[in-house]
Amino acid sequence: MLESTATISRVEFSMEFPPGHVSAYVLDGDEVILFDTGPASMSTEQPVSFADQCDYALEEIDHVFLTHPHPDHVGRLRELVEGSDADVYAPLTARDRLSRPLETVTDRIRDTIAQSGFDRSEREQMYDDETHLQRWMRTNFLVDAVDHWLVDDQRVTVGERTVDAIWTPGHHADHHCYATTVDGESVLFSGDMGIEPFRAVLLNNRLDREYHNAVVSYRRSLDRLEKRTIDRIFPGHGPVHDAPLESFRDDRASLDRRIEGVSDALVDGPMTAADVSEDVLEEAHAMHFFPEILSTLTYLVNRGQASRERDRDLVYYAR
Ligand SMILES: [Zn+2]
């Protein structure tokens, strides 16, 4: 049985951001499958190509499964598409999201930032970063190269293997994990879920409104993963590990602490989202974690545990 003899190779790239690396995985067998493609080249320190880092020639790869359209996971998709005949699989919602007119998206991002309470230079920096990322995704997440768009939880047959796509939004609004059986073990290629020893930030679709449901989506994603038997996780960051339930439990606890921290900060309200960020985040994390702060504030408002009011150009939150 081919599945019992397959091996998994980790293809690791260095990254500027913690934890300093991101991994893709090659699963061999009658059909060779790659999960994620490594990061966009962001510095000269990084190897020039995916092929440099991988023991397989690009043309040996038959299938590429993408967990979510963040630059550190789909950054070298173009190289894979140009260097192989691989079939590419990705979450359908990513196509729909990226087909939205850019101006509509950037207008919404501008609105979100404008009412946040950051000062002018922070707002400009944030807008530049966010719109740069939106443009990057439209250029480098090659929608036309995707052969199979995956919807919700879906089983895919690849040669003699089945791969279960598991719908897991929250960290990103278009996130799938992929489960299959290798050597008698249930394994999960988890992208930015089930990472040890930390939880990936809740970004969903960042400042383009999907922050509204990130907390609920993320918890439901954990529910869905916890129902499965998983022996080993192959995450995008951190070590391969065999403690999925502990990892998911830690992720829940980490999110609970975030919600509690934001709720506690609101005792001093009414305050803007920028005030809350300043209160609960280290300064170095402010920009990166801001979508999670907004998600948490919206979660509290939707549960009746916080109020939100607009006063002139700004939005204020209170308990
Ligand atoms: Zn990610």
GROMACS .gro file of C-alpha atoms and ligand atoms in nm:
model
  320
    1MET     CA    1   0.000   0.000   0.000
    2LEU     CA    2   0.162   0.320  -0.113
    3GLU     CA    3   0.029   0.529   0.172
    4SER     CA    4   0.213   0.314   0.425
    5THR     CA    5   0.552   0.376   0.267
    6ALA     CA    6   0.522   0.744   0.187
    7THR     CA    7   0.764   0.991   0.342
    8ILE     CA    8   0.722   1.356   0.431
    9SER     CA    9   1.004   1.602   0.366
   10ARG     CA   10   1.008   1.942   0.527
   11VAL     CA   11   1.121   2.231   0.307
   12GLU     CA   12   1.221   2.512   0.539
   13PHE     CA   13   1.286   2.876   0.455
   14SER     CA   14   1.421   3.146   0.681
   15MET     CA   15   1.196   3.445   0.744
   16GLU     CA   16   1.247   3.783   0.903
   17PHE     CA   17   0.942   3.746   1.127
   18PRO     CA   18   0.914   3.523   1.434
   19PRO     CA   19   0.967   3.232   1.459
   20GLY     CA   20   1.225   3.296   1.185
   21HIS     CA   21   1.120   3.025   0.946
   22VAL     CA   22   0.828   2.890   0.743
   23SER     CA   23   0.788   2.537   0.611
   24ALA     CA   24   0.634   2.365   0.314
   25TYR     CA   25   0.610   1.984   0.298
   26VAL     CA   26   0.654   1.728   0.023
   27LEU     CA   27   0.461   1.402   0.060
   28ASP     CA   28   0.581   1.138  -0.182
   29GLY     CA   29   0.390   0.837  -0.315
   30ASP     CA   30   0.247   0.743  -0.652
   31GLU     CA   31   0.171   1.113  -0.684
   32VAL     CA   32   0.404   1.367  -0.522
   33ILE     CA   33   0.217   1.633  -0.326
   34LEU     CA   34   0.347   1.967  -0.202
   35PHE     CA   35   0.170   2.153   0.078
   36ASP     CA   36   0.233   2.530   0.049
   37THR     CA   37   0.517   2.682  -0.151
   38GLY     CA   38   0.738   2.877   0.090
   39PRO     CA   39   0.766   3.253   0.132
   40ALA     CA   40   0.800   3.538  -0.110
   41SER     CA   41   1.162   3.643  -0.133
   42MET     CA   42   1.191   3.930   0.110
   43SER     CA   43   1.565   3.950   0.157
   44THR     CA   44   1.885   3.847  -0.013
   45GLU     CA   45   1.946   3.605   0.276
   46GLN     CA   46   1.680   3.377   0.141
   47PRO     CA   47   1.758   3.116  -0.119
   48VAL     CA   48   1.683   3.229  -0.470
   49SER     CA   49   1.441   2.952  -0.550
   50PHE     CA   50   1.217   2.685  -0.411
   51ALA     CA   51   1.414   2.425  -0.606
   52ASP     CA   52   1.731   2.522  -0.412
   53GLN     CA   53   1.566   2.420  -0.086
   54CYS     CA   54   1.382   2.109  -0.200
   55ASP     CA   55   1.516   1.756  -0.261
   56TYR     CA   56   1.268   1.711  -0.542
   57ALA     CA   57   1.292   1.860  -0.887
   58LEU     CA   58   0.997   2.087  -0.952
   59GLU     CA   59   0.881   1.870  -1.241
   60GLU     CA   60   0.847   1.575  -1.000
   61ILE     CA   61   0.571   1.754  -0.807
   62ASP     CA   62   0.225   1.645  -0.923
   63HIS     CA   63  -0.001   1.842  -0.687
   64VAL     CA   64   0.025   2.163  -0.485
   65PHE     CA   65  -0.220   2.223  -0.199
   66LEU     CA   66  -0.231   2.580  -0.064
   67THR     CA   67  -0.343   2.639   0.294
   68HIS     CA   68  -0.406   3.014   0.265
   69PRO     CA   69  -0.296   3.313   0.058
   70HIS     CA   70  -0.042   3.471   0.294
   71PRO     CA   71   0.291   3.562   0.131
   72ASP     CA   72   0.488   3.323   0.351
   73HIS     CA   73   0.276   3.028   0.231
   74VAL     CA   74   0.211   3.100  -0.136
   75GLY     CA   75   0.515   3.319  -0.208
   76ARG     CA   76   0.678   3.084  -0.456
   77LEU     CA   77   0.364   2.967  -0.630
   78ARG     CA   78   0.476   3.126  -0.955
   79GLU     CA   79   0.800   2.925  -0.955
   80LEU     CA   80   0.606   2.603  -0.894
   81VAL     CA   81   0.356   2.679  -1.166
   82GLU     CA   82   0.627   2.770  -1.415
   83GLY     CA   83   0.853   2.476  -1.323
   84SER     CA   84   0.602   2.194  -1.303
   85ASP     CA   85   0.275   2.062  -1.446
   86ALA     CA   86   0.133   2.025  -1.096
   87ASP     CA   87  -0.238   2.057  -1.029
   88VAL     CA   88  -0.298   2.341  -0.783
   89TYR     CA   89  -0.566   2.329  -0.511
   90ALA     CA   90  -0.680   2.632  -0.308
   91PRO     CA   91  -0.976   2.761  -0.106
   92LEU     CA   92  -1.250   2.895  -0.336
   93THR     CA   93  -1.318   3.191  -0.110
   94ALA     CA   94  -0.971   3.325  -0.193
   95ARG     CA   95  -1.069   3.356  -0.559
   96ASP     CA   96  -1.390   3.537  -0.472
   97ARG     CA   97  -1.211   3.770  -0.234
   98LEU     CA   98  -0.936   3.858  -0.479
   99SER     CA   99  -1.188   3.927  -0.755
  100ARG     CA  100  -1.332   4.216  -0.555
  101PRO     CA  101  -1.237   4.548  -0.712
  102LEU     CA  102  -0.917   4.671  -0.548
  103GLU     CA  103  -1.056   5.023  -0.499
  104THR     CA  104  -1.357   4.889  -0.309
  105VAL     CA  105  -1.127   4.696  -0.078
  106THR     CA  106  -0.881   4.981  -0.024
  107ASP     CA  107  -1.171   5.221   0.044
  108ARG     CA  108  -1.297   4.991   0.318
  109ILE     CA  109  -0.948   4.957   0.460
  110ARG     CA  110  -0.912   5.337   0.462
  111ASP     CA  111  -1.244   5.368   0.649
  112THR     CA  112  -1.141   5.112   0.908
  113ILE     CA  113  -0.811   5.288   0.968
  114ALA     CA  114  -0.963   5.638   0.968
  115GLN     CA  115  -1.196   5.558   1.257
  116SER     CA  116  -0.934   5.369   1.458
  117GLY     CA  117  -0.777   5.660   1.648
  118PHE     CA  118  -0.417   5.615   1.531
  119ASP     CA  119  -0.221   5.930   1.460
  120ARG     CA  120  -0.164   6.046   1.105
  121SER     CA  121   0.177   5.885   1.044
  122GLU     CA  122   0.058   5.553   1.189
  123ARG     CA  123  -0.255   5.566   0.974
  124GLU     CA  124  -0.050   5.633   0.662
  125GLN     CA  125   0.193   5.356   0.741
  126MET     CA  126  -0.089   5.114   0.809
  127TYR     CA  127  -0.272   5.204   0.490
  128ASP     CA  128   0.047   5.165   0.285
  129ASP     CA  129   0.122   4.826   0.440
  130GLU     CA  130  -0.233   4.698   0.396
  131THR     CA  131  -0.274   4.812   0.038
  132HIS     CA  132   0.072   4.679  -0.050
  133LEU     CA  133  -0.038   4.338   0.077
  134GLN     CA  134  -0.364   4.352  -0.118
  135ARG     CA  135  -0.171   4.435  -0.435
  136TRP     CA  136   0.085   4.164  -0.363
  137MET     CA  137  -0.187   3.900  -0.334
  138ARG     CA  138  -0.352   4.009  -0.657
  139THR     CA  139  -0.019   3.981  -0.838
  140ASN     CA  140   0.127   3.668  -0.679
  141PHE     CA  141  -0.165   3.451  -0.579
  142LEU     CA  142  -0.212   3.320  -0.929
  143VAL     CA  143  -0.586   3.266  -0.950
  144ASP     CA  144  -0.564   3.144  -1.309
  145ALA     CA  145  -0.311   2.877  -1.209
  146VAL     CA  146  -0.549   2.708  -0.964
  147ASP     CA  147  -0.703   2.392  -1.110
  148HIS     CA  148  -0.922   2.285  -0.817
  149TRP     CA  149  -1.111   2.527  -0.595
  150LEU     CA  150  -1.198   2.370  -0.260
  151VAL     CA  151  -1.520   2.446  -0.077
  152ASP     CA  152  -1.584   2.388   0.295
  153ASP     CA  153  -1.481   2.040   0.410
  154GLN     CA  154  -1.407   1.841   0.099
  155ARG     CA  155  -1.243   1.507   0.022
  156VAL     CA  156  -1.005   1.503  -0.272
  157THR     CA  157  -0.867   1.190  -0.440
  158VAL     CA  158  -0.507   1.222  -0.553
  159GLY     CA  159  -0.380   0.905  -0.722
  160GLU     CA  160  -0.420   0.632  -0.459
  161ARG     CA  161  -0.448   0.881  -0.174
  162THR     CA  162  -0.734   1.076  -0.026
  163VAL     CA  163  -0.676   1.423   0.115
  164ASP     CA  164  -0.941   1.586   0.334
  165ALA     CA  165  -0.954   1.963   0.305
  166ILE     CA  166  -1.076   2.106   0.637
  167TRP     CA  167  -1.224   2.454   0.634
  168THR     CA  168  -1.047   2.653   0.907
  169PRO     CA  169  -1.097   3.032   0.881
  170GLY     CA  170  -0.998   3.273   1.159
  171HIS     CA  171  -0.624   3.324   1.118
  172HIS     CA  172  -0.712   3.384   0.755
  173ALA     CA  173  -1.062   3.399   0.609
  174ASP     CA  174  -0.949   3.159   0.333
  175HIS     CA  175  -0.772   2.886   0.530
  176HIS     CA  176  -0.778   2.511   0.477
  177CYS     CA  177  -0.588   2.240   0.664
  178TYR     CA  178  -0.524   1.913   0.483
  179ALA     CA  179  -0.548   1.569   0.645
  180THR     CA  180  -0.434   1.236   0.508
  181THR     CA  181  -0.294   0.903   0.629
  182VAL     CA  182   0.079   0.832   0.616
  183ASP     CA  183   0.241   0.520   0.757
  184GLY     CA  184  -0.078   0.438   0.947
  185GLU     CA  185  -0.082   0.782   1.109
  186SER     CA  186  -0.341   1.053   1.058
  187VAL     CA  187  -0.141   1.360   0.968
  188LEU     CA  188  -0.246   1.719   0.928
  189PHE     CA  189  -0.073   1.976   0.709
  190SER     CA  190  -0.201   2.266   0.908
  191GLY     CA  191  -0.064   2.592   0.761
  192ASP     CA  192  -0.105   2.845   1.040
  193MET     CA  193  -0.324   2.629   1.267
  194GLY     CA  194  -0.195   2.401   1.543
  195ILE     CA  195   0.140   2.576   1.570
  196GLU     CA  196   0.358   2.516   1.877
  197PRO     CA  197   0.438   2.691   2.100
  198PHE     CA  198   0.229   2.993   1.999
  199ARG     CA  199  -0.102   3.082   1.837
  200ALA     CA  200  -0.115   3.248   1.496
  201VAL     CA  201  -0.273   3.591   1.512
  202LEU     CA  202  -0.637   3.625   1.404
  203LEU     CA  203  -0.614   3.822   1.081
  204ASN     CA  204  -0.899   3.676   0.875
  205ASN     CA  205  -0.911   3.932   0.593
  206ARG     CA  206  -0.734   4.195   0.801
  207LEU     CA  207  -0.902   4.537   0.782
  208ASP     CA  208  -1.143   4.457   0.500
  209ARG     CA  209  -1.429   4.389   0.740
  210GLU     CA  210  -1.389   4.014   0.787
  211TYR     CA  211  -1.242   4.092   1.125
  212HIS     CA  212  -1.608   4.099   1.233
  213ASN     CA  213  -1.635   3.723   1.261
  214ALA     CA  214  -1.276   3.615   1.318
  215VAL     CA  215  -1.316   3.506   1.681
  216VAL     CA  216  -1.624   3.292   1.617
  217SER     CA  217  -1.476   3.151   1.295
  218TYR     CA  218  -1.152   3.060   1.467
  219ARG     CA  219  -1.325   2.880   1.754
  220ARG     CA  220  -1.540   2.685   1.509
  221SER     CA  221  -1.228   2.591   1.316
  222LEU     CA  222  -1.076   2.452   1.637
  223ASP     CA  223  -1.404   2.263   1.704
  224ARG     CA  224  -1.380   2.106   1.359
  225LEU     CA  225  -1.016   2.006   1.403
  226GLU     CA  226  -1.072   1.867   1.753
  227LYS     CA  227  -1.339   1.629   1.624
  228ARG     CA  228  -1.089   1.455   1.400
  229THR     CA  229  -0.835   1.196   1.498
  230ILE     CA  230  -0.500   1.357   1.427
  231ASP     CA  231  -0.176   1.187   1.527
  232ARG     CA  232   0.075   1.438   1.400
  233ILE     CA  233   0.074   1.798   1.284
  234PHE     CA  234   0.302   1.941   1.016
  235PRO     CA  235   0.261   2.316   1.068
  236GLY     CA  236   0.382   2.609   0.863
  237HIS     CA  237   0.587   2.736   1.158
  238GLY     CA  238   0.744   2.569   1.459
  239PRO     CA  239   0.818   2.201   1.506
  240VAL     CA  240   0.630   1.899   1.375
  241HIS     CA  241   0.446   1.766   1.680
  242ASP     CA  242   0.217   1.491   1.803
  243ALA     CA  243   0.007   1.684   2.055
  244PRO     CA  244  -0.279   1.833   1.850
  245LEU     CA  245  -0.536   1.847   2.128
  246GLU     CA  246  -0.297   2.020   2.367
  247SER     CA  247  -0.206   2.264   2.092
  248PHE     CA  248  -0.570   2.347   2.014
  249ARG     CA  249  -0.643   2.382   2.386
  250ASP     CA  250  -0.351   2.626   2.422
  251ASP     CA  251  -0.480   2.822   2.122
  252ARG     CA  252  -0.823   2.853   2.282
  253ALA     CA  253  -0.669   2.963   2.612
  254SER     CA  254  -0.451   3.217   2.433
  255LEU     CA  255  -0.754   3.364   2.256
  256ASP     CA  256  -0.949   3.370   2.583
  257ARG     CA  257  -0.665   3.569   2.739
  258ARG     CA  258  -0.673   3.814   2.450
  259ILE     CA  259  -1.048   3.866   2.489
  260GLU     CA  260  -1.009   3.911   2.862
  261GLY     CA  261  -0.724   4.159   2.813
  262VAL     CA  262  -0.925   4.369   2.569
  263SER     CA  263  -1.232   4.354   2.791
  264ASP     CA  264  -1.026   4.463   3.094
  265ALA     CA  265  -0.878   4.753   2.898
  266LEU     CA  266  -1.228   4.882   2.822
  267VAL     CA  267  -1.283   4.956   3.191
  268ASP     CA  268  -1.100   5.281   3.119
  269GLY     CA  269  -1.326   5.352   2.819
  270PRO     CA  270  -1.471   5.496   2.611
  271MET     CA  271  -1.159   5.448   2.403
  272THR     CA  272  -1.061   5.400   2.041
  273ALA     CA  273  -0.931   5.074   1.898
  274ALA     CA  274  -0.586   5.238   1.885
  275ASP     CA  275  -0.609   5.312   2.260
  276VAL     CA  276  -0.700   4.950   2.326
  277SER     CA  277  -0.410   4.831   2.111
  278GLU     CA  278  -0.170   5.051   2.301
  279ASP     CA  279  -0.304   4.915   2.627
  280VAL     CA  280  -0.284   4.544   2.549
  281LEU     CA  281  -0.002   4.510   2.292
  282GLU     CA  282   0.368   4.565   2.301
  283GLU     CA  283   0.448   4.853   2.069
  284ALA     CA  284   0.644   4.635   1.827
  285HIS     CA  285   0.332   4.423   1.771
  286ALA     CA  286   0.081   4.702   1.731
  287MET     CA  287   0.048   4.698   1.352
  288HIS     CA  288   0.066   4.323   1.313
  289PHE     CA  289  -0.191   4.243   1.581
  290PHE     CA  290  -0.431   4.530   1.518
  291PRO     CA  291  -0.678   4.319   1.313
  292GLU     CA  292  -0.700   4.080   1.610
  293ILE     CA  293  -0.777   4.368   1.846
  294LEU     CA  294  -1.057   4.483   1.615
  295SER     CA  295  -1.187   4.126   1.591
  296THR     CA  296  -1.192   4.099   1.967
  297LEU     CA  297  -1.367   4.434   2.013
  298THR     CA  298  -1.631   4.337   1.757
  299TYR     CA  299  -1.680   4.002   1.929
  300LEU     CA  300  -1.743   4.177   2.262
  301VAL     CA  301  -1.985   4.424   2.099
  302ASN     CA  302  -2.176   4.144   1.927
  303ARG     CA  303  -2.212   3.960   2.258
  304GLY     CA  304  -2.340   4.268   2.437
  305GLN     CA  305  -2.026   4.286   2.650
  306ALA     CA  306  -1.907   4.616   2.505
  307SER     CA  307  -2.061   4.916   2.334
  308ARG     CA  308  -1.946   5.090   2.019
  309GLU     CA  309  -2.031   5.447   1.936
  310ARG     CA  310  -1.924   5.680   1.663
  311ASP     CA  311  -1.837   6.036   1.758
  312ARG     CA  312  -1.751   6.250   1.458
  313ASP     CA  313  -1.476   6.061   1.272
  314LEU     CA  314  -1.379   5.811   1.540
  315VAL     CA  315  -1.531   5.497   1.688
  316TYR     CA  316  -1.519   5.451   2.066
  317TYR     CA  317  -1.560   5.134   2.267
  318ALA     CA  318  -1.664   5.098   2.630
  319ARG     CA  319  -1.783   4.830   2.869
  320ZN      ZN  320  -0.081   3.302   0.768
   0.00000   0.00000   0.00000
